[in-house]
PDB file of C-alpha atoms in Angstrom:
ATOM      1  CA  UNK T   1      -6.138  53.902  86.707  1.00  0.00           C
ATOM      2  CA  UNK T   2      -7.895  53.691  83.156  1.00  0.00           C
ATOM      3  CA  UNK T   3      -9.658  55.539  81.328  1.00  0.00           C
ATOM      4  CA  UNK T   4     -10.801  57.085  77.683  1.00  0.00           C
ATOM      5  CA  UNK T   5      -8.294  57.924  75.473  1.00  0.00           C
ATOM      6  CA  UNK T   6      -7.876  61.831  75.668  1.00  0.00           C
ATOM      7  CA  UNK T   7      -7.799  61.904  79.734  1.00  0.00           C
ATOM      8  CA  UNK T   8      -5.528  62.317  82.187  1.00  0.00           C
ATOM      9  CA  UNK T   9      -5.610  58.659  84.203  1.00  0.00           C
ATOM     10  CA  UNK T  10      -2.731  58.424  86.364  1.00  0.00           C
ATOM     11  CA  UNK T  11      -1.873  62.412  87.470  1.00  0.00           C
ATOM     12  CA  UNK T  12      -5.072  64.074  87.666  1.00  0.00           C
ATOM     13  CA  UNK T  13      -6.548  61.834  90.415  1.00  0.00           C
ATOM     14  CA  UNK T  14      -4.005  62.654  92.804  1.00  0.00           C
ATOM     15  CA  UNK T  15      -3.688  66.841  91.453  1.00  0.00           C
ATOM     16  CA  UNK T  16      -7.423  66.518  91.940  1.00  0.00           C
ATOM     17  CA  UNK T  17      -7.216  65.139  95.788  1.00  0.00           C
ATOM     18  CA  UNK T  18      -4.696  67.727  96.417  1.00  0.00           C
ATOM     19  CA  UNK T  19      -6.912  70.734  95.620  1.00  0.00           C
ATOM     20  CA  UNK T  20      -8.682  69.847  99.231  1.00  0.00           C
ATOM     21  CA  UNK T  21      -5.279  70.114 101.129  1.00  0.00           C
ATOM     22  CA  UNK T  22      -5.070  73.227  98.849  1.00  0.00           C
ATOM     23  CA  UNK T  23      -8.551  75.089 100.193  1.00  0.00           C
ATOM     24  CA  UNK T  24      -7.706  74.362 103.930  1.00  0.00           C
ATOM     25  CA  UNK T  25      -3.756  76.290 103.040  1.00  0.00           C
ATOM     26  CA  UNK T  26      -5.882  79.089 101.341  1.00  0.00           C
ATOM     27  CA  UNK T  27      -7.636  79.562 104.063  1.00  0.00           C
ATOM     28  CA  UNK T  28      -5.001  81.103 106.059  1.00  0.00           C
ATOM     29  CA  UNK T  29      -2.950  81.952 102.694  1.00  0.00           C
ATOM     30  CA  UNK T  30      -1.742  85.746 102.437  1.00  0.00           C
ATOM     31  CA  UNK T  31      -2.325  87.004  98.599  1.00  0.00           C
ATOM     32  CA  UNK T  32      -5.766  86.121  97.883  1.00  0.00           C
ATOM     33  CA  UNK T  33      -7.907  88.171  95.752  1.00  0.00           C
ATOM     34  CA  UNK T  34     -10.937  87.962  93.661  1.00  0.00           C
ATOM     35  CA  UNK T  35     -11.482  87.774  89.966  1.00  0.00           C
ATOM     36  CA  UNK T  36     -14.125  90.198  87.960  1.00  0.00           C
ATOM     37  CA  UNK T  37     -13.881  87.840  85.120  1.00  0.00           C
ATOM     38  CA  UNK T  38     -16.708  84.658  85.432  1.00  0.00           C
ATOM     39  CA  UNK T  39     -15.925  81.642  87.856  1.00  0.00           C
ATOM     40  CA  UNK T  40     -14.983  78.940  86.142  1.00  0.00           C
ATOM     41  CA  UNK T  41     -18.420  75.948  85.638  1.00  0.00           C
ATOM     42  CA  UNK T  42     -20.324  78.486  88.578  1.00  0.00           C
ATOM     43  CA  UNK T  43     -17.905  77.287  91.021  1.00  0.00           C
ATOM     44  CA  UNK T  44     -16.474  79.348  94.259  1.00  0.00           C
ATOM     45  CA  UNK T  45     -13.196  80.357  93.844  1.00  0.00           C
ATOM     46  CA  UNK T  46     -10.264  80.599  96.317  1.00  0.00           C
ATOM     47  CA  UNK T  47      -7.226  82.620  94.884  1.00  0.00           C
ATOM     48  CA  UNK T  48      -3.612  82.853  96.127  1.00  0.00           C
ATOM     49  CA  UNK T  49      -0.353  83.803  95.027  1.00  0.00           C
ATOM     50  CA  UNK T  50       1.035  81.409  97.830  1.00  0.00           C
ATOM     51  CA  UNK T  51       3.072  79.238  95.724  1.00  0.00           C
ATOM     52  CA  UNK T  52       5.143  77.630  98.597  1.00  0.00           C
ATOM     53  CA  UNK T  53       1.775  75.452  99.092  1.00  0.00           C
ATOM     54  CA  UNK T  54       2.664  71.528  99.030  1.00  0.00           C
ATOM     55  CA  UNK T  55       0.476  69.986  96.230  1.00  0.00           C
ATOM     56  CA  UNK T  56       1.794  68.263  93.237  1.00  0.00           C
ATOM     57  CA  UNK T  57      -0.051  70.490  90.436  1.00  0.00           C
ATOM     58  CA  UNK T  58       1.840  73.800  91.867  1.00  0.00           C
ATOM     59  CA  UNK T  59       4.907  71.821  92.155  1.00  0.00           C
ATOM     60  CA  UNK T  60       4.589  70.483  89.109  1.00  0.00           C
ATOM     61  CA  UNK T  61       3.612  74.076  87.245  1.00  0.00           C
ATOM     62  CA  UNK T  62       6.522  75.941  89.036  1.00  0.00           C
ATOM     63  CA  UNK T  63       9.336  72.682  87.417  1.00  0.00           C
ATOM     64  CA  UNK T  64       7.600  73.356  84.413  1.00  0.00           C
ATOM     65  CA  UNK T  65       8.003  76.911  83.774  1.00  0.00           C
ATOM     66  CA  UNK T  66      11.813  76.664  85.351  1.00  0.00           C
ATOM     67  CA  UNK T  67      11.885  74.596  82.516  1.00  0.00           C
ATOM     68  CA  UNK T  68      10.467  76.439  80.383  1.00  0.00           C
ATOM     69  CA  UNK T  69      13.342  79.503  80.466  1.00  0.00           C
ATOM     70  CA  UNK T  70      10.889  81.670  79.228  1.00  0.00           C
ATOM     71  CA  UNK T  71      10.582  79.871  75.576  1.00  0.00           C
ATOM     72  CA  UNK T  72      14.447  79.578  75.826  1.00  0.00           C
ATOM     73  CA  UNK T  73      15.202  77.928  72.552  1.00  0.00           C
ATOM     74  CA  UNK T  74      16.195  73.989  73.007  1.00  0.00           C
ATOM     75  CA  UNK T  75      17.221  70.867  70.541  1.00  0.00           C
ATOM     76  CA  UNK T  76      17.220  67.086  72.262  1.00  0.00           C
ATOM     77  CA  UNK T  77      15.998  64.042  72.111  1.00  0.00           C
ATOM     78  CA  UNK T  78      13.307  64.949  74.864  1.00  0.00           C
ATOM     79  CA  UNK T  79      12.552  69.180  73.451  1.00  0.00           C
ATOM     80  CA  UNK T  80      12.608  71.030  70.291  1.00  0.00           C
ATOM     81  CA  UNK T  81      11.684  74.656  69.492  1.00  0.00           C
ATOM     82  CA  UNK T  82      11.752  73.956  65.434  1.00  0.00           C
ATOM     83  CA  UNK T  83       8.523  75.195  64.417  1.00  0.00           C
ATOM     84  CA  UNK T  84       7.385  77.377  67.190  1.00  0.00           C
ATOM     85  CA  UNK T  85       7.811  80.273  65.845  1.00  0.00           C
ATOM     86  CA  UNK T  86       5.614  79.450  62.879  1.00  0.00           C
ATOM     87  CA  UNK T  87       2.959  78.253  64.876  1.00  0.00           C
ATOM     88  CA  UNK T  88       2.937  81.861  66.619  1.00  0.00           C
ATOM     89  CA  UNK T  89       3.086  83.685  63.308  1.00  0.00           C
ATOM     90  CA  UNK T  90      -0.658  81.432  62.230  1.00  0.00           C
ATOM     91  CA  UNK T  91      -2.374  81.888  65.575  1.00  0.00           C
ATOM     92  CA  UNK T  92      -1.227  86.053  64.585  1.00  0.00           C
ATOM     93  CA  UNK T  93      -2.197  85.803  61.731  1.00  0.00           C
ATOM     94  CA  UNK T  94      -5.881  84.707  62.432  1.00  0.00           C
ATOM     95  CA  UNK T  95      -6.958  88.442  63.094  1.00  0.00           C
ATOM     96  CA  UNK T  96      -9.303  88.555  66.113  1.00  0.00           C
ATOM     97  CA  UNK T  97      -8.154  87.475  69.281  1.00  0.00           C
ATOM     98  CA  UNK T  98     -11.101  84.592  68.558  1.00  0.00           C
ATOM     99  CA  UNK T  99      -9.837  83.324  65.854  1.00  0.00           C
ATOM    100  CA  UNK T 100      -6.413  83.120  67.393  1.00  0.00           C
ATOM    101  CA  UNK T 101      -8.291  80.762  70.001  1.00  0.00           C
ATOM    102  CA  UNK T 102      -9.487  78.697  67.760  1.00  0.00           C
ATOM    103  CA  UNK T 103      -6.123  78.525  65.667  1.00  0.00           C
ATOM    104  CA  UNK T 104      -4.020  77.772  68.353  1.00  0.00           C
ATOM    105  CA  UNK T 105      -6.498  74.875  69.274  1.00  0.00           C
ATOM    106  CA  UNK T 106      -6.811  73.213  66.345  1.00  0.00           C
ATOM    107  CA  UNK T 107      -2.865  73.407  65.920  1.00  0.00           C
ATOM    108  CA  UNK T 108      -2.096  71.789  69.390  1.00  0.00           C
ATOM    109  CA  UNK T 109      -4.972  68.867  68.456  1.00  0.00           C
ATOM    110  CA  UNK T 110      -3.550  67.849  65.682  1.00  0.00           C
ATOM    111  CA  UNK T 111      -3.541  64.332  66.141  1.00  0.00           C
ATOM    112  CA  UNK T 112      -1.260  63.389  63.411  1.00  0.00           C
ATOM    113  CA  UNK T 113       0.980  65.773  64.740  1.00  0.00           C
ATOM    114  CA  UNK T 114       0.325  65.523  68.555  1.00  0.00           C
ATOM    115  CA  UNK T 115      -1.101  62.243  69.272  1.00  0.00           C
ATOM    116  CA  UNK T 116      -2.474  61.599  73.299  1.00  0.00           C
ATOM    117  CA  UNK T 117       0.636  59.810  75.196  1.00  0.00           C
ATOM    118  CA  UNK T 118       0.445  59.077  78.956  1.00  0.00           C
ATOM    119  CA  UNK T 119       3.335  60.454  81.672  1.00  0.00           C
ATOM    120  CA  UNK T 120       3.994  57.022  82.142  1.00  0.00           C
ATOM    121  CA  UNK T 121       4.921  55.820  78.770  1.00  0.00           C
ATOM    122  CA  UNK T 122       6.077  59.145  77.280  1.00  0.00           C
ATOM    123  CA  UNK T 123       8.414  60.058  80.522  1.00  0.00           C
ATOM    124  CA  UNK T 124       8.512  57.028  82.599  1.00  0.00           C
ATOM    125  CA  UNK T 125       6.566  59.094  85.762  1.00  0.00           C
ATOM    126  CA  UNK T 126       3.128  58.515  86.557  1.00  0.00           C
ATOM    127  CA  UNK T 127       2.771  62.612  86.659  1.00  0.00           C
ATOM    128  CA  UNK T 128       5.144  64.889  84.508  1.00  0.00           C
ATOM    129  CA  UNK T 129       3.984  68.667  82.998  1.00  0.00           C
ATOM    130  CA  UNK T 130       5.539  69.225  79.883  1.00  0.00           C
ATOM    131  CA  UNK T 131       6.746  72.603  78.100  1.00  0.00           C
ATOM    132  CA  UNK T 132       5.367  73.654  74.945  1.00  0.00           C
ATOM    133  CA  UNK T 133       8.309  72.700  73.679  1.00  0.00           C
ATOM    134  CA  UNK T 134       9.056  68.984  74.978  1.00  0.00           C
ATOM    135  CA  UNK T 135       4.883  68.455  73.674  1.00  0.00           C
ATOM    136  CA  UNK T 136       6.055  69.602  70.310  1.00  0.00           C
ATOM    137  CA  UNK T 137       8.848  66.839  70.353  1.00  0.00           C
ATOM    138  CA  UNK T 138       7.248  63.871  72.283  1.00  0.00           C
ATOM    139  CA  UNK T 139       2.805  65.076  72.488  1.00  0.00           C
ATOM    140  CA  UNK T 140       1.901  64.419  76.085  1.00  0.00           C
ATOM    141  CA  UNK T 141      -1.738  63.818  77.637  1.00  0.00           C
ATOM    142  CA  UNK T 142      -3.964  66.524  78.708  1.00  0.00           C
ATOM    143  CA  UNK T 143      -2.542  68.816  80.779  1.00  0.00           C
ATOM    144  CA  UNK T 144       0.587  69.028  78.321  1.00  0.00           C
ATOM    145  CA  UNK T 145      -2.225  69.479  75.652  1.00  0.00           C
ATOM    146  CA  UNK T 146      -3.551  72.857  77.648  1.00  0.00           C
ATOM    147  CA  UNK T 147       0.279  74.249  78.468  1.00  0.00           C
ATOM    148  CA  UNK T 148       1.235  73.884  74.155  1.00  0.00           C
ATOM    149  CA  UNK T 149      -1.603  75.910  74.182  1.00  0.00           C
ATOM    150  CA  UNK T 150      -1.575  78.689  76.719  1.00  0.00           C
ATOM    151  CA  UNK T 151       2.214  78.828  75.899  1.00  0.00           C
ATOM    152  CA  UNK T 152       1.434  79.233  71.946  1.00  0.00           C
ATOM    153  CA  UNK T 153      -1.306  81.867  73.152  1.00  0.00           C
ATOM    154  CA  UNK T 154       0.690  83.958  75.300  1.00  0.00           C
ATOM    155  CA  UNK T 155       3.629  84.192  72.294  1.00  0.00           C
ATOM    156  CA  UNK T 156       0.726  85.112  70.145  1.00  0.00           C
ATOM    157  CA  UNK T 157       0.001  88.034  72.429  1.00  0.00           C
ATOM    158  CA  UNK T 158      -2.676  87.044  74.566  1.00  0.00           C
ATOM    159  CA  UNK T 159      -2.566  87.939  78.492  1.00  0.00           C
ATOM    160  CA  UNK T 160      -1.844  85.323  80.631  1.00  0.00           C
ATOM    161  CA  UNK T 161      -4.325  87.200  83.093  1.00  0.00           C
ATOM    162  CA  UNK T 162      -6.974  86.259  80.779  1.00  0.00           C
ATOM    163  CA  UNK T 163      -6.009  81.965  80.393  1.00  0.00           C
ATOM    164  CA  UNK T 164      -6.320  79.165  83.172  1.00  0.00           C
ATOM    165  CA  UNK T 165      -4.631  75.663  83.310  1.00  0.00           C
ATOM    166  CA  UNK T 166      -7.972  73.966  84.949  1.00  0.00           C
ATOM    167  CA  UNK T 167      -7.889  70.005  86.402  1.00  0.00           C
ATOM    168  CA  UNK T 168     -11.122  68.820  86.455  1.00  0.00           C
ATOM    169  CA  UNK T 169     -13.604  66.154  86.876  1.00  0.00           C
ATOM    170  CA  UNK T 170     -15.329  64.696  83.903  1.00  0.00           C
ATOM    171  CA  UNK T 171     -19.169  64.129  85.623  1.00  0.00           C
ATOM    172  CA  UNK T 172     -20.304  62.195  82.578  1.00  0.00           C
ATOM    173  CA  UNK T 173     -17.235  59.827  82.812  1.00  0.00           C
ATOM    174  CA  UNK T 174     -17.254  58.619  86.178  1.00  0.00           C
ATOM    175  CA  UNK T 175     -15.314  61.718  87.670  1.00  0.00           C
ATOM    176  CA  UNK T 176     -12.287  60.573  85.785  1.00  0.00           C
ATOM    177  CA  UNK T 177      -9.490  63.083  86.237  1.00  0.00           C
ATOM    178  CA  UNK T 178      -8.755  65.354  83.215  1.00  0.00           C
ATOM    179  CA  UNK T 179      -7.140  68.865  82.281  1.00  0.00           C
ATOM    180  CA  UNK T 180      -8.384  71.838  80.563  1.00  0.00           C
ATOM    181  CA  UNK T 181      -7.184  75.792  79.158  1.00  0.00           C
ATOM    182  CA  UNK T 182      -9.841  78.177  79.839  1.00  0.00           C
ATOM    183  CA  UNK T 183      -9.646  81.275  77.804  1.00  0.00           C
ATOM    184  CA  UNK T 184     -11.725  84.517  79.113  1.00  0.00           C
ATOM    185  CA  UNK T 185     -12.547  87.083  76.356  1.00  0.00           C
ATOM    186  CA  UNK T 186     -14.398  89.621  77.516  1.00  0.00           C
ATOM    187  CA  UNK T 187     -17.517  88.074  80.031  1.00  0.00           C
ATOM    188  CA  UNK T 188     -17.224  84.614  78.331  1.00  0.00           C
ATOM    189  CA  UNK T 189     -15.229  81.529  79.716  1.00  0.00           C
ATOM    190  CA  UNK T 190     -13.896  79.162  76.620  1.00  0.00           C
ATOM    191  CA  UNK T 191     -13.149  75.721  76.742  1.00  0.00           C
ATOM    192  CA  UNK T 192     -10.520  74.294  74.804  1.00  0.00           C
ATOM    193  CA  UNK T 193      -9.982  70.279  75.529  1.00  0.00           C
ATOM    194  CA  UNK T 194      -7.920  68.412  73.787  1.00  0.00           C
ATOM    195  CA  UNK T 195     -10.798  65.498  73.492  1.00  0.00           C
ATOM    196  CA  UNK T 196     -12.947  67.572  71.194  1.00  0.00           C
ATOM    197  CA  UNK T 197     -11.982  69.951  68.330  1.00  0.00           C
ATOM    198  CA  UNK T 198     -14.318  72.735  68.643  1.00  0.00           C
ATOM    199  CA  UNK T 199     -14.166  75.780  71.342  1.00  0.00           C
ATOM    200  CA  UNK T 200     -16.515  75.500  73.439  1.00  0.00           C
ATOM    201  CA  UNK T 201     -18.479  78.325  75.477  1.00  0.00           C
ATOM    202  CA  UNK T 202     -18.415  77.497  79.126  1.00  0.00           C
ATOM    203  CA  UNK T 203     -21.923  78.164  79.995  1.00  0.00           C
ATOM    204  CA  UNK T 204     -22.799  75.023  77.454  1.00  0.00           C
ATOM    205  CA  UNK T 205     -20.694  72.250  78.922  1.00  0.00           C
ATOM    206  CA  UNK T 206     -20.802  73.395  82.686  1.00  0.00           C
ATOM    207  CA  UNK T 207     -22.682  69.954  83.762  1.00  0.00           C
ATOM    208  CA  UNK T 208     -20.049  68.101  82.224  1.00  0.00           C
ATOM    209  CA  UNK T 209     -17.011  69.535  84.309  1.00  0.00           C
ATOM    210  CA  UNK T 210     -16.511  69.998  87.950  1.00  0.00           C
ATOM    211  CA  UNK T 211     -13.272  72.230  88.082  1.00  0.00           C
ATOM    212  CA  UNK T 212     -11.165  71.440  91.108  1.00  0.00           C
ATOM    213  CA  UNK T 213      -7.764  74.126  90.793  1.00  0.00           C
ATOM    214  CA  UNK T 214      -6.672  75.954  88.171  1.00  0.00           C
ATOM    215  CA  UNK T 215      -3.567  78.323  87.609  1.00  0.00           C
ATOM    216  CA  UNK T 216      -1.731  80.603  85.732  1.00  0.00           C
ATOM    217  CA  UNK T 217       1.525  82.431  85.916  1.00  0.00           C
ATOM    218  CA  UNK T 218      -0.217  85.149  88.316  1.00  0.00           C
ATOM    219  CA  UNK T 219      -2.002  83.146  90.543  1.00  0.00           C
ATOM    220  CA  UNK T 220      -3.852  80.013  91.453  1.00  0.00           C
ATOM    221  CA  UNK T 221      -7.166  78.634  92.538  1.00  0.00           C
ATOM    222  CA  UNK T 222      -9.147  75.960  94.229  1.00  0.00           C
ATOM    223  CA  UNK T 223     -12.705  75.716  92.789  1.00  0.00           C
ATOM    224  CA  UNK T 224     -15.677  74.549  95.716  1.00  0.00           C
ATOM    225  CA  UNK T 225     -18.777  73.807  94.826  1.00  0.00           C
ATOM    226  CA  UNK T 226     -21.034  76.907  93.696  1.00  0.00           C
ATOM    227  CA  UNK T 227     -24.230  78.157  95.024  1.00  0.00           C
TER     228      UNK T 227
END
């Protein structure tokens, strides 16, 4: 599948068909709860700690953080951790938890430093989530894009309560399948997409996204259509 530059073309379609099978599991899923914090592009949500459901974005979360280790320090041809701790000292060092949003943003979409590489070419899979720190030694597309940044948030001190990993559709592209980090602070959702350097308040690009599932390390969710 093509696509812009900037968009996820060969995962995100089949992540995004998933999040159907998804809804039907929920609805028989033990561990669901609501959210007091805004749905995400005024869709209905469907929330579950079930992670033994079969779709390729919670599969491909749950390899990720194993992965991961927890930020467990690594050196290859394939992950570094050089530098990580001085990106989490300037998204600190911003002051308000806002500014820290918009540090750790503009750090991750760095294009000189992080340019947009598909699964396929950077990893040889059509569909691969990368750690924080295997994007900070061979960049990724967007969904690697939106973990570098919830990871770089979360060492920075922000809850992981209050960030989502969201796959959406892009309405204004054709539906093309793309990924997302959704940051809540206080009763506003922020965008930050690796397409576009600014933050972005929710409530001003909700026609342009229709969220299908998003997670965290808490919990997950399908997104239906609103009211």
């Amino acid at each position: 599948m093509s696509g812009p530059a900037g968009c996820c073309r060969g995962s995100l379609p089949r992540l995004l068909a998933g999040a159907l099978i998804a809804a039907l599991a929920l609805l028989h899923a033990p561990g669901a709860e609501a959210r007091s914090y805004p749905n995400i592009f005024g869709s209905k949500e469907i929330a579950s700690q079930n992670w033994g459901v079969k779709t390729s974005a919670i599969a491909n979360w749950r390899a990720m953080l194993q992965r991961w280790a927890n930020g467990a320090p690594c050196e290859s041809n394939t992950c570094t951790s050089k530098g990580w701790d001085a990106l989490v000292a300037k998204v600190k060092a911003a002051g308000d938890p806002m500014a820290q949003i918009k540090v750790a943003n503009q750090l991750m979409n760095d294009p000189a430093q992080h340019p947009y590489i598909e699964d396929i070419n950077n990893w040889g899979k059509t569909e691969y989530w990368a750690t924080a720190f295997q994007f900070l030694r061979k960049s990724g597309d967007c969904e690697d894009f939106s973990i570098a940044k919830y990871m770089l948030l979360k060492a920075a001190g922000m809850p992981v309560e209050n960030m989502r990993v969201v796959a959406v559709r892009i309405r204004s592209l054709g539906g093309i399948g793309h990924a997302i980090l959704v940051v809540y602070q206080g009763d506003k959702a922020l965008v930050l997409d690796n397409r576009v350097a600014p933050v972005m308040d929710e409530k001003l690009v909700r026609s342009e996204f229709q969220p299908a599932l998003s997670v965290n390390e808490n919990s997950w969710w399908v997104h239906l259509p609103g009211k």
